[in-house]
Amino acid sequence: MRFGILGATTAWRADGTRVPLGGPTPRALLALLLARAGQVVSADFLIDSVYGERPPADATHALQSQISRLRRSFTIELLPGGYRLDVDPSSVDAHVFLRTADEGRAALESGAPARAAELLREALALWRGPAAAEAVRLEERRLSALEDLFEAELRTGARDLAAALRAEIERHPLRERLRGQLMRALHAEGRQAEALVAYEETRRVLAEQLGADPSDELTAIHLSLLRGARPSAPPAPLTGLVGREPDLEGVRGLLRKARLITLLGPGGVGKTRLAIEVARGDDVTFADLSAVGDGAELPQALLGALGLRESALLGLPDATTPTSRLLAALAERSALLVMDNCEHLVDAVASLADLLLASCPQLRILATSREPLGITGEHLWPVRPLAPDAAARLFVARARAVRPGFTADPDDVRRLCAALDGLPLAIELAAARMRTHEVSELADHLALRGSRTAGPRHRTLRAVVAWSWDLLADDERAMAARLTVFAGGATAADAEAVCGLPRDVLDSLVDKSLVEVSRGRYRMLETVRAFCAEHLTDPDPVRQAHADRFLALAEQADPHLRAADQLRWLDRLAAEHDNLMAALRWAVTTRRTELGIRLLAALSSYLWMRGVRFSAIPHATALLDQAGPEPDPSLSDAYVLCALTAAGDQDAWARHRAAAEAIAMDVSRARRHPLVTFLWPMVTASKADVSVVLAVLEHGRRSADPWERAIVHVIWGYPHLAAGDLDAATAEFTAAVTEFRALGDRWGAAFALDSLSWLAAVRGDRATALALVEEAIELTGTLGALEDLADLLCSRGDYRFDDDLAAATADYERAEETARRTGSATCLAAALRGRADVALAEGDLPTARRLYEQALERFDERWVRSSGNLTRTLVGLGTIAEAEGDLEAAHAWHLRGAETSVRLGALPDAAIAIDALARLASDSDRAALLKEGARGLRGMTGVGHPSPEQVLRLAGVREELISHALALGVSSW
């Protein structure tokens, strides 16, 4: 008989039928006895557990009566200490669960996570519902086993655990182990910013509900996340490495003393596989360059491999480029960068590698290529064909994978491998045919028919691929050839649509080892792809179908990127990034201008939100040049978005500005792309006529699109700030937050919340500022905007500074770690400024000066978002000078701080410097006026405030800067 108490109490006979147990009381009693099967259970315990606080008048007799009923079906003994149910504990699901869960934990602790996961799944599968007895103890053990299972799955590299972990956390919000596992799962999926936000949420929940800080273990996980965005790790090999032990040892040894190594050899010789094995270890970034079609896209591809964006969600200085971000991100890292498949980009790779190695002293690069990079310091490691014995071992191992029990004459195998020149890829392709062929047959039919101009080993590989090609049916050949238009792989649905053939043909190519499938995406090895592409006799119709397919995807996704399901659509477009860029390149090179402009316009929101817009500038410029000075009117605001993308190239903007302005000014046209209303004032602030900005905003204010109306509120808030009208700015930003929340747009809401929290802080409302910035941190995290996290952490540190210096310090330190890893010099400067403020508050003037000076070196003084931090830095240096008695230097620093804010159009920030100048004023009346003026700049109401113009003049700000500040006011708009 079997028993179950992990769910409703149940007893099963040997034939699987259930034993009738009666009502709730005998079931509860049986469950208690089963929970302690084979043990004596006291009558008092049973009475208390079954009847609780309201036992019957004669509880002992009632218990005996229930026991008697149960004895009709089960053996229950009455012993001096109580009752004992005579069953084997191994027949009770709870006991089996506990034993199996313990075995799973033991396997986990002994370093066997795969076995642990198997045992833990088996244990947890026994649960049918809430435990019928000893619920608290058993439920705790269930949760522990579930946590052990998550741990085992994390250690075995399982993905897509985040949703299950979030569901458990929702049920058990105070279990820190689950929260730590969620952080690690998000990190493993490349969702670094979300992982950091998960920590912030945990910290807040623990503080609110328990008044406690995160545990040391959770803090350690958080620190490890801060120490680096998740880079692209080398792909997990599906098979073992055969015959490369000397190469492996040699290359690893060379990496200990050389900074640039190129694994050199023909296609199919195993360069990538060797690089993957060499690169196992900490802080390794693997960049597969096979899908990069243009050397100009190389920096962005490497940033993507590092898990970084070209630019922050909330904006970076104009001077920031993908290359500058890359240099900053790697400047202080001791890392290994693997660049795989460099041969088609060798000049671009050589140039960038030379720059990286010169600028990043701890960086090492391992490249794979068919030709050397040819730069100083390069060490070449020729990857040669396998030795005869190793080649034979590889062939037999791969043949047995498709044909269990495979055996063959060793001489035949060696003869075949010799004919294949020991090339691993050729050997693997040949071995895949052993399911339907014999070794001798394969050797006899293998014709070495490669190009006469190719090297002999390349001819060998071509011969194997050609032989596989010859064995394909016509529809399989068509599918293989058409599949080559995809970049970065394809889903089955996309392959069917573009290639015009059913999925079973695609799966047939997988069976024949010409196509690989992983996580739902189909791709070809580059060598196979190159051969099949040669047989695509009429590529234009297929490439047109490919471009049309991905244009349709981009246009379908675009409106969703500004709504509640934006995360799903961002992920979908990110998965197809290589295909989207390939379609865009094809449209440019074949002068399909309308298609290219429509595609680029549809991708504009994605490119902006993902921070990859710089890589599209050359394509946008080419499309605008093709469209000419009088573009097709039907392109409308798609042309404008293309021009705004190209505006990063000043010459291109100069050529096409007039056409773009004419379209933007035409308010009679319905707007298909609301993003124009946001990008025009943001991108052209220093490049376009204010009247055009006004026309664009007015069109947006009257738009039927709620997102467009919301973004107008955000944009309109900034001139109010410049004019010092904080009430109007607050109203605009508040309206924007409300409308973006209603739409479910995290990006727009974060953008507005960031400004709104700053305004609250300026007005002295630290609690509101803190709550708003917390929300902005969470929203940017869900969007993967790790770069913005550093900036927002600095803001939160500022808001905590007066009330909790330790918490502020922690925020600045986290911001510094994040900024260093993401290569954001401006955010790093802000974090250093925050740490300097802490040192100054603690009286450590030398440390404060050193940190302020380091921050000052890194700020971009042209960027408005630098205003507050730069002003604080200058005022901090002035305060140090005050403390040292150098009042003349102090005055100069404080005045420079005020003028910086004025020059950048951020008058409220000038209040910090003007307060500092008031401290130095020898005239008490002048000091009082300066203090009142600073209050007015912060938007604080009061009688007798001097006007912004008066207080700036009183502070000594130069007249030309005052005029500039007033010109930025909303009245000029």
XYZ file of N, CA and C in Angstrom, residues 519-611:
279
model
N 17.981 26.758 -29.792
C 17.025 27.666 -29.163
C 16.088 28.281 -30.202
N 15.643 27.432 -31.116
C 14.637 27.862 -32.081
C 15.163 28.633 -33.270
N 16.495 28.768 -33.403
C 17.052 29.506 -34.538
C 17.914 28.576 -35.391
N 17.754 28.704 -36.690
C 18.470 27.874 -37.645
C 19.601 28.701 -38.266
N 20.785 28.116 -38.342
C 21.904 28.820 -38.955
C 22.849 27.822 -39.613
N 23.671 28.333 -40.536
C 24.670 27.527 -41.220
C 26.059 27.908 -40.735
N 26.957 26.941 -40.719
C 28.359 27.274 -40.544
C 28.793 28.134 -41.723
N 29.708 29.063 -41.465
C 30.076 30.017 -42.497
C 30.624 29.350 -43.750
N 31.391 28.277 -43.585
C 31.947 27.601 -44.753
C 30.838 26.998 -45.606
N 29.869 26.372 -44.966
C 28.736 25.790 -45.687
C 27.906 26.907 -46.319
N 27.716 27.972 -45.568
C 26.915 29.104 -46.062
C 27.539 29.701 -47.324
N 28.872 29.851 -47.314
C 29.541 30.427 -48.478
C 29.343 29.557 -49.715
N 29.439 28.236 -49.535
C 29.244 27.331 -50.675
C 27.807 27.434 -51.188
N 26.836 27.377 -50.279
C 25.429 27.395 -50.696
C 25.070 28.726 -51.350
N 25.691 29.826 -50.870
C 25.396 31.137 -51.461
C 25.818 31.192 -52.917
N 26.866 30.456 -53.272
C 27.304 30.424 -54.665
C 26.239 29.800 -55.571
N 25.368 29.004 -54.995
C 24.344 28.313 -55.779
C 22.993 29.035 -55.728
N 22.983 30.235 -55.169
C 21.771 31.060 -55.216
C 21.838 31.862 -56.512
N 21.326 31.280 -57.571
C 21.546 31.810 -58.921
C 20.810 33.124 -59.165
N 19.684 33.346 -58.499
C 18.925 34.592 -58.683
C 18.627 35.161 -57.293
N 19.592 35.868 -56.677
C 19.429 36.258 -55.266
C 18.434 37.383 -55.039
N 18.229 38.259 -56.028
C 17.423 39.456 -55.760
C 16.003 39.157 -55.274
N 15.259 38.229 -55.895
C 13.909 37.954 -55.374
C 13.917 37.448 -53.932
N 14.928 36.640 -53.575
C 14.989 36.119 -52.205
C 15.356 37.243 -51.244
N 16.316 38.070 -51.633
C 16.704 39.187 -50.760
C 15.566 40.200 -50.635
N 14.806 40.367 -51.711
C 13.639 41.244 -51.623
C 12.625 40.674 -50.634
N 12.400 39.364 -50.698
C 11.476 38.730 -49.750
C 11.987 38.876 -48.317
N 13.304 38.730 -48.143
C 13.919 38.889 -46.826
C 13.709 40.316 -46.311
N 13.995 41.313 -47.166
C 13.834 42.704 -46.750
C 12.380 43.027 -46.449
N 11.465 42.548 -47.291
C 10.036 42.793 -47.059
C 9.581 42.170 -45.747
N 10.087 40.967 -45.460
C 9.696 40.269 -44.227
C 10.115 41.076 -42.999
N 11.338 41.593 -43.026
C 11.819 42.288 -41.835
C 11.359 43.741 -41.781
N 11.017 44.320 -42.925
C 10.326 45.609 -42.902
C 8.965 45.451 -42.239
N 8.263 44.394 -42.591
C 6.943 44.145 -41.988
C 7.068 43.947 -40.482
N 8.106 43.226 -40.047
C 8.318 43.037 -38.612
C 8.578 44.370 -37.929
N 9.452 45.193 -38.520
C 9.783 46.481 -37.898
C 8.558 47.382 -37.820
N 7.756 47.413 -38.881
C 6.571 48.278 -38.873
C 5.503 47.736 -37.933
N 5.420 46.432 -37.796
C 4.481 45.853 -36.822
C 4.919 46.168 -35.395
N 6.224 46.112 -35.148
C 6.736 46.302 -33.785
C 6.683 47.749 -33.335
N 6.856 48.687 -34.267
C 7.072 50.093 -33.900
C 6.054 50.651 -32.907
N 4.742 50.576 -33.151
C 3.800 51.145 -32.171
C 3.837 50.436 -30.820
N 4.169 49.150 -30.819
C 4.226 48.408 -29.557
C 5.402 48.864 -28.694
N 6.430 49.447 -29.304
C 7.587 49.897 -28.536
C 7.259 51.093 -27.648
N 6.112 51.711 -27.865
C 5.702 52.850 -27.042
C 4.469 52.500 -26.210
N 4.312 51.206 -25.913
C 3.137 50.750 -25.170
C 3.550 49.700 -24.141
N 2.571 49.103 -23.519
C 2.834 48.237 -22.359
C 3.644 46.999 -22.705
N 3.539 46.492 -23.928
C 4.266 45.271 -24.280
C 5.589 45.577 -24.972
N 6.172 46.748 -24.676
C 7.404 47.163 -25.350
C 8.562 46.220 -25.078
N 8.616 45.598 -23.884
C 9.741 44.722 -23.574
C 9.768 43.515 -24.507
N 8.602 42.925 -24.748
C 8.533 41.742 -25.624
C 8.969 42.112 -27.035
N 8.518 43.267 -27.508
C 8.857 43.658 -28.881
C 10.302 44.123 -28.988
N 10.836 44.739 -27.956
C 12.261 45.079 -27.969
C 13.113 43.820 -28.063
N 12.737 42.804 -27.274
C 13.486 41.546 -27.314
C 13.375 40.884 -28.686
N 12.194 40.975 -29.281
C 12.013 40.329 -30.586
C 12.875 41.014 -31.650
N 12.899 42.332 -31.643
C 13.730 43.047 -32.609
C 15.213 42.818 -32.333
N 15.578 42.754 -31.054
C 16.985 42.504 -30.720
C 17.427 41.138 -31.242
N 16.546 40.144 -31.160
C 16.884 38.812 -31.662
C 17.113 38.832 -33.171
N 16.465 39.770 -33.861
C 16.587 39.847 -35.319
C 17.460 41.021 -35.757
N 18.269 41.557 -34.851
C 19.061 42.742 -35.175
C 19.921 42.528 -36.422
N 20.612 41.399 -36.503
C 21.487 41.150 -37.652
C 20.695 41.083 -38.958
N 19.533 40.460 -38.925
C 18.711 40.397 -40.134
C 18.178 41.773 -40.521
N 17.784 42.560 -39.543
C 17.287 43.904 -39.826
C 18.380 44.769 -40.446
N 19.586 44.674 -39.899
C 20.689 45.458 -40.451
C 21.092 44.944 -41.831
N 21.020 43.627 -42.033
C 21.333 43.079 -43.354
C 20.324 43.580 -44.393
N 19.055 43.620 -44.028
C 18.035 44.131 -44.943
C 18.276 45.606 -45.243
N 18.675 46.360 -44.227
C 18.952 47.783 -44.432
C 20.162 47.976 -45.351
N 21.223 47.202 -45.134
C 22.405 47.310 -45.993
C 22.056 46.975 -47.450
N 21.243 45.927 -47.633
C 20.873 45.531 -48.997
C 20.065 46.635 -49.670
N 19.147 47.247 -48.918
C 18.357 48.340 -49.491
C 19.254 49.494 -49.914
N 20.276 49.790 -49.125
C 21.194 50.885 -49.458
C 22.022 50.532 -50.688
N 22.622 49.351 -50.684
C 23.546 49.000 -51.771
C 22.828 48.784 -53.098
N 21.571 48.385 -53.065
C 20.822 48.170 -54.312
C 19.939 49.368 -54.662
N 20.091 50.468 -53.893
C 19.371 51.725 -54.142
C 17.857 51.533 -54.095
N 17.404 50.678 -53.238
C 15.964 50.587 -52.970
C 15.657 51.600 -51.871
N 15.653 52.846 -52.270
C 15.667 53.967 -51.321
C 14.409 54.019 -50.478
N 13.258 53.867 -51.099
C 12.010 53.943 -50.335
C 11.967 52.849 -49.284
N 12.327 51.639 -49.672
C 12.329 50.529 -48.715
C 13.283 50.833 -47.562
N 14.487 51.317 -47.885
C 15.476 51.586 -46.852
C 15.026 52.659 -45.890
N 14.449 53.748 -46.412
C 13.995 54.836 -45.533
C 12.836 54.371 -44.667
N 11.911 53.606 -45.241
C 10.808 53.080 -44.427
C 11.322 52.164 -43.326
N 12.287 51.315 -43.657
C 12.830 50.389 -42.659
C 13.554 51.145 -41.557
N 14.384 52.108 -41.924
C 15.115 52.865 -40.916
C 14.161 53.659 -40.031
N 13.121 54.218 -40.613
C 12.134 54.957 -39.819
C 11.420 54.038 -38.836
N 11.035 52.864 -39.330
C 10.328 51.917 -38.450
C 11.221 51.428 -37.321
N 12.541 51.433 -37.547
C 13.484 50.971 -36.528
C 13.950 52.073 -35.593
N 13.555 53.306 -35.822
C 14.117 54.429 -35.063
C 13.879 54.308 -33.567
N 12.666 53.938 -33.161
C 12.401 53.790 -31.720
C 13.270 52.689 -31.128
N 13.389 51.582 -31.833
C 14.230 50.473 -31.368
C 15.691 50.902 -31.263
N 16.206 51.560 -32.290
C 17.602 51.980 -32.282
C 17.876 52.940 -31.130
N 16.936 53.829 -30.851
C 17.109 54.788 -29.753
C 17.041 54.081 -28.398
N 16.020 53.248 -28.207
C 15.841 52.603 -26.907
C 16.944 51.603 -26.596
N 17.459 50.941 -27.611
C 18.526 49.964 -27.405
C 19.909 50.601 -27.436
N 19.956 51.905 -27.746
C 21.234 52.588 -27.733
C 22.166 52.139 -28.838
